[in-house]
PDB file of C-alpha atoms and ligand atoms in Angstrom:
ATOM      1  CA  UNK A 661       0.000   0.000   0.000  1.00 82.00           C
ATOM      2  CA  UNK A 662       1.216   3.439  -0.903  1.00 90.00           C
ATOM      3  CA  UNK A 663       2.359   5.531   2.050  1.00 96.00           C
ATOM      4  CA  UNK A 664       1.951   9.273   2.350  1.00 96.00           C
ATOM      5  CA  UNK A 665       4.628  10.932   4.397  1.00 97.00           C
ATOM      6  CA  UNK A 666       3.379  14.314   5.623  1.00 98.00           C
ATOM      7  CA  UNK A 667       6.042  16.723   6.833  1.00 98.00           C
ATOM      8  CA  UNK A 668       4.850  19.769   8.776  1.00 98.00           C
ATOM      9  CA  UNK A 669       6.203  22.961   7.268  1.00 98.00           C
ATOM     10  CA  UNK A 670       4.524  25.412   9.604  1.00 98.00           C
ATOM     11  CA  UNK A 671       6.581  27.908  11.592  1.00 98.00           C
ATOM     12  CA  UNK A 672       7.573  25.874  14.665  1.00 98.00           C
ATOM     13  CA  UNK A 673       8.571  22.782  12.724  1.00 98.00           C
ATOM     14  CA  UNK A 674      10.220  24.829  10.007  1.00 98.00           C
ATOM     15  CA  UNK A 675      12.513  26.706  12.397  1.00 98.00           C
ATOM     16  CA  UNK A 676      13.610  23.298  13.664  1.00 98.00           C
ATOM     17  CA  UNK A 677      14.585  22.181  10.181  1.00 98.00           C
ATOM     18  CA  UNK A 678      11.523  20.446   8.742  1.00 98.00           C
ATOM     19  CA  UNK A 679      12.070  21.838   5.255  1.00 98.00           C
ATOM     20  CA  UNK A 680      15.533  20.286   5.124  1.00 98.00           C
ATOM     21  CA  UNK A 681      14.089  17.035   6.474  1.00 98.00           C
ATOM     22  CA  UNK A 682      11.449  17.028   3.755  1.00 98.00           C
ATOM     23  CA  UNK A 683      14.018  17.578   1.023  1.00 98.00           C
ATOM     24  CA  UNK A 684      16.304  14.837   2.365  1.00 98.00           C
ATOM     25  CA  UNK A 685      13.419  12.451   2.847  1.00 98.00           C
ATOM     26  CA  UNK A 686      12.195  13.058  -0.692  1.00 98.00           C
ATOM     27  CA  UNK A 687      15.675  12.282  -1.994  1.00 98.00           C
ATOM     28  CA  UNK A 688      16.036   9.089   0.038  1.00 97.00           C
ATOM     29  CA  UNK A 689      12.590   7.815  -0.926  1.00 97.00           C
ATOM     30  CA  UNK A 690      13.454   8.371  -4.586  1.00 96.00           C
ATOM     31  CA  UNK A 691      16.865   6.717  -4.220  1.00 96.00           C
ATOM     32  CA  UNK A 692      15.282   3.631  -2.655  1.00 95.00           C
ATOM     33  CA  UNK A 693      12.390   3.604  -5.190  1.00 95.00           C
ATOM     34  CA  UNK A 694       9.835   3.405  -2.382  1.00 97.00           C
ATOM     35  CA  UNK A 695       6.103   3.688  -3.030  1.00 96.00           C
ATOM     36  CA  UNK A 696       5.987   6.720  -0.765  1.00 97.00           C
ATOM     37  CA  UNK A 697       4.838  10.241  -1.483  1.00 97.00           C
ATOM     38  CA  UNK A 698       6.437  12.956   0.647  1.00 98.00           C
ATOM     39  CA  UNK A 699       4.089  15.936   1.062  1.00 97.00           C
ATOM     40  CA  UNK A 700       4.006  19.100   3.106  1.00 97.00           C
ATOM     41  CA  UNK A 701       1.397  19.647   5.815  1.00 97.00           C
ATOM     42  CA  UNK A 702       0.226  22.876   7.409  1.00 96.00           C
ATOM     43  CA  UNK A 703       0.243  21.905  11.104  1.00 97.00           C
ATOM     44  CA  UNK A 704      -0.537  18.828  13.179  1.00 97.00           C
ATOM     45  CA  UNK A 705      -0.986  20.695  16.470  1.00 97.00           C
ATOM     46  CA  UNK A 706       2.101  19.172  18.032  1.00 97.00           C
ATOM     47  CA  UNK A 707       4.119  22.303  17.334  1.00 98.00           C
ATOM     48  CA  UNK A 708       6.269  22.299  20.471  1.00 97.00           C
ATOM     49  CA  UNK A 709       7.421  18.757  19.711  1.00 98.00           C
ATOM     50  CA  UNK A 710       8.389  19.228  16.065  1.00 97.00           C
ATOM     51  CA  UNK A 711       9.653  18.663  13.541  1.00 98.00           C
ATOM     52  CA  UNK A 712       6.711  16.326  13.026  1.00 98.00           C
ATOM     53  CA  UNK A 713       6.268  13.710  10.322  1.00 98.00           C
ATOM     54  CA  UNK A 714       3.060  11.674   9.985  1.00 98.00           C
ATOM     55  CA  UNK A 715       2.792   8.570   7.834  1.00 97.00           C
ATOM     56  CA  UNK A 716      -0.653   7.812   6.470  1.00 96.00           C
ATOM     57  CA  UNK A 717      -2.610   5.541   6.244  1.00 95.00           C
ATOM     58  CA  UNK A 718      -0.222   3.592   8.471  1.00 95.00           C
ATOM     59  CA  UNK A 719      -1.017   5.899  11.420  1.00 96.00           C
ATOM     60  CA  UNK A 720       2.547   6.560  12.445  1.00 97.00           C
ATOM     61  CA  UNK A 721       3.719   9.883  13.927  1.00 98.00           C
ATOM     62  CA  UNK A 722       7.367  10.721  14.391  1.00 98.00           C
ATOM     63  CA  UNK A 723       8.114  13.768  16.547  1.00 98.00           C
ATOM     64  CA  UNK A 724      11.287  15.705  17.186  1.00 98.00           C
ATOM     65  CA  UNK A 725      12.806  14.277  14.020  1.00 98.00           C
ATOM     66  CA  UNK A 726      16.455  15.046  13.332  1.00 98.00           C
ATOM     67  CA  UNK A 727      18.371  14.486  10.085  1.00 97.00           C
ATOM     68  CA  UNK A 728      20.195  11.538  11.670  1.00 98.00           C
ATOM     69  CA  UNK A 729      16.823   9.815  12.231  1.00 98.00           C
ATOM     70  CA  UNK A 730      16.012   9.742   8.514  1.00 98.00           C
ATOM     71  CA  UNK A 731      17.836   6.480   7.621  1.00 97.00           C
ATOM     72  CA  UNK A 732      15.774   4.608  10.237  1.00 98.00           C
ATOM     73  CA  UNK A 733      12.572   6.310   9.090  1.00 98.00           C
ATOM     74  CA  UNK A 734      13.313   5.308   5.499  1.00 98.00           C
ATOM     75  CA  UNK A 735      13.968   1.750   6.699  1.00 97.00           C
ATOM     76  CA  UNK A 736      10.591   1.754   8.464  1.00 97.00           C
ATOM     77  CA  UNK A 737       8.935   3.044   5.274  1.00 96.00           C
ATOM     78  CA  UNK A 738      10.611   0.131   3.486  1.00 95.00           C
ATOM     79  CA  UNK A 739       9.003  -2.454   5.766  1.00 94.00           C
ATOM     80  CA  UNK A 740      11.379  -2.184   8.677  1.00 95.00           C
ATOM     81  CA  UNK A 741      10.424  -1.739  12.311  1.00 96.00           C
ATOM     82  CA  UNK A 742       8.874   1.547  13.477  1.00 96.00           C
ATOM     83  CA  UNK A 743      11.209   4.061  15.089  1.00 98.00           C
ATOM     84  CA  UNK A 744       9.598   3.832  18.518  1.00 97.00           C
ATOM     85  CA  UNK A 745      11.759   6.451  20.217  1.00 98.00           C
ATOM     86  CA  UNK A 746      10.184   9.112  17.960  1.00 98.00           C
ATOM     87  CA  UNK A 747       6.642   8.040  18.888  1.00 98.00           C
ATOM     88  CA  UNK A 748       6.194  10.588  21.691  1.00 98.00           C
ATOM     89  CA  UNK A 749       2.989  12.443  20.793  1.00 98.00           C
ATOM     90  CA  UNK A 750      -0.053  12.235  23.049  1.00 97.00           C
ATOM     91  CA  UNK A 751      -2.349   9.423  21.815  1.00 97.00           C
ATOM     92  CA  UNK A 752      -5.453  11.641  21.847  1.00 98.00           C
ATOM     93  CA  UNK A 753      -3.805  14.197  19.527  1.00 98.00           C
ATOM     94  CA  UNK A 754      -2.594  11.391  17.277  1.00 98.00           C
ATOM     95  CA  UNK A 755      -6.119  10.018  17.030  1.00 97.00           C
ATOM     96  CA  UNK A 756      -7.516  13.430  16.023  1.00 97.00           C
ATOM     97  CA  UNK A 757      -4.950  13.864  13.243  1.00 97.00           C
ATOM     98  CA  UNK A 758      -5.116  10.260  12.025  1.00 97.00           C
ATOM     99  CA  UNK A 759      -8.929  10.469  11.870  1.00 96.00           C
ATOM    100  CA  UNK A 760      -8.714  13.769  10.001  1.00 95.00           C
ATOM    101  CA  UNK A 761      -6.316  12.252   7.478  1.00 96.00           C
ATOM    102  CA  UNK A 762      -8.607   9.226   7.129  1.00 95.00           C
ATOM    103  CA  UNK A 763     -11.410  11.524   5.983  1.00 94.00           C
ATOM    104  CA  UNK A 764      -9.227  12.674   3.099  1.00 84.00           C
ATOM    105  CA  UNK A 765      -9.991  16.308   3.911  1.00 71.00           C
ATOM    106  CA  UNK A 766      -6.471  16.878   5.300  1.00 67.00           C
TER     107      UNK A 766
HETATM  108  S1  FES B1410       4.163  23.749  13.434  1.00 87.59           S
HETATM  109 FE1  FES B1410       4.486  21.647  13.028  1.00 87.59          FE
HETATM  110  S2  FES B1410       2.916  20.683  14.150  1.00 87.59           S
HETATM  111 FE2  FES B1410       2.444  22.799  14.302  1.00 87.59          FE
END
């Protein structure tokens, strides 16, 4: 199943480097020929814990992502284990965002 990888590019995540993360992630996904689309997102509401990356429809949220985390994230996108140490967002917020993404309304 195709995975959408949403990278928050709103102010708080952006000042922590999310734009660079998105560019690097896009490059790595292309290099590995993964069936993954990397897209920008306006804000997940977890601003103080960014940069935030949400993978849909797999319902995975990685918070506080650093460039050095990207190889493991790419591995997880390629069928590897989830990067559990980056799964730090409150479950109720995750549910709101995952449900919103499920509706397709973004
Ligand atoms: S600024 Fe990224 S989650 Fe709000």
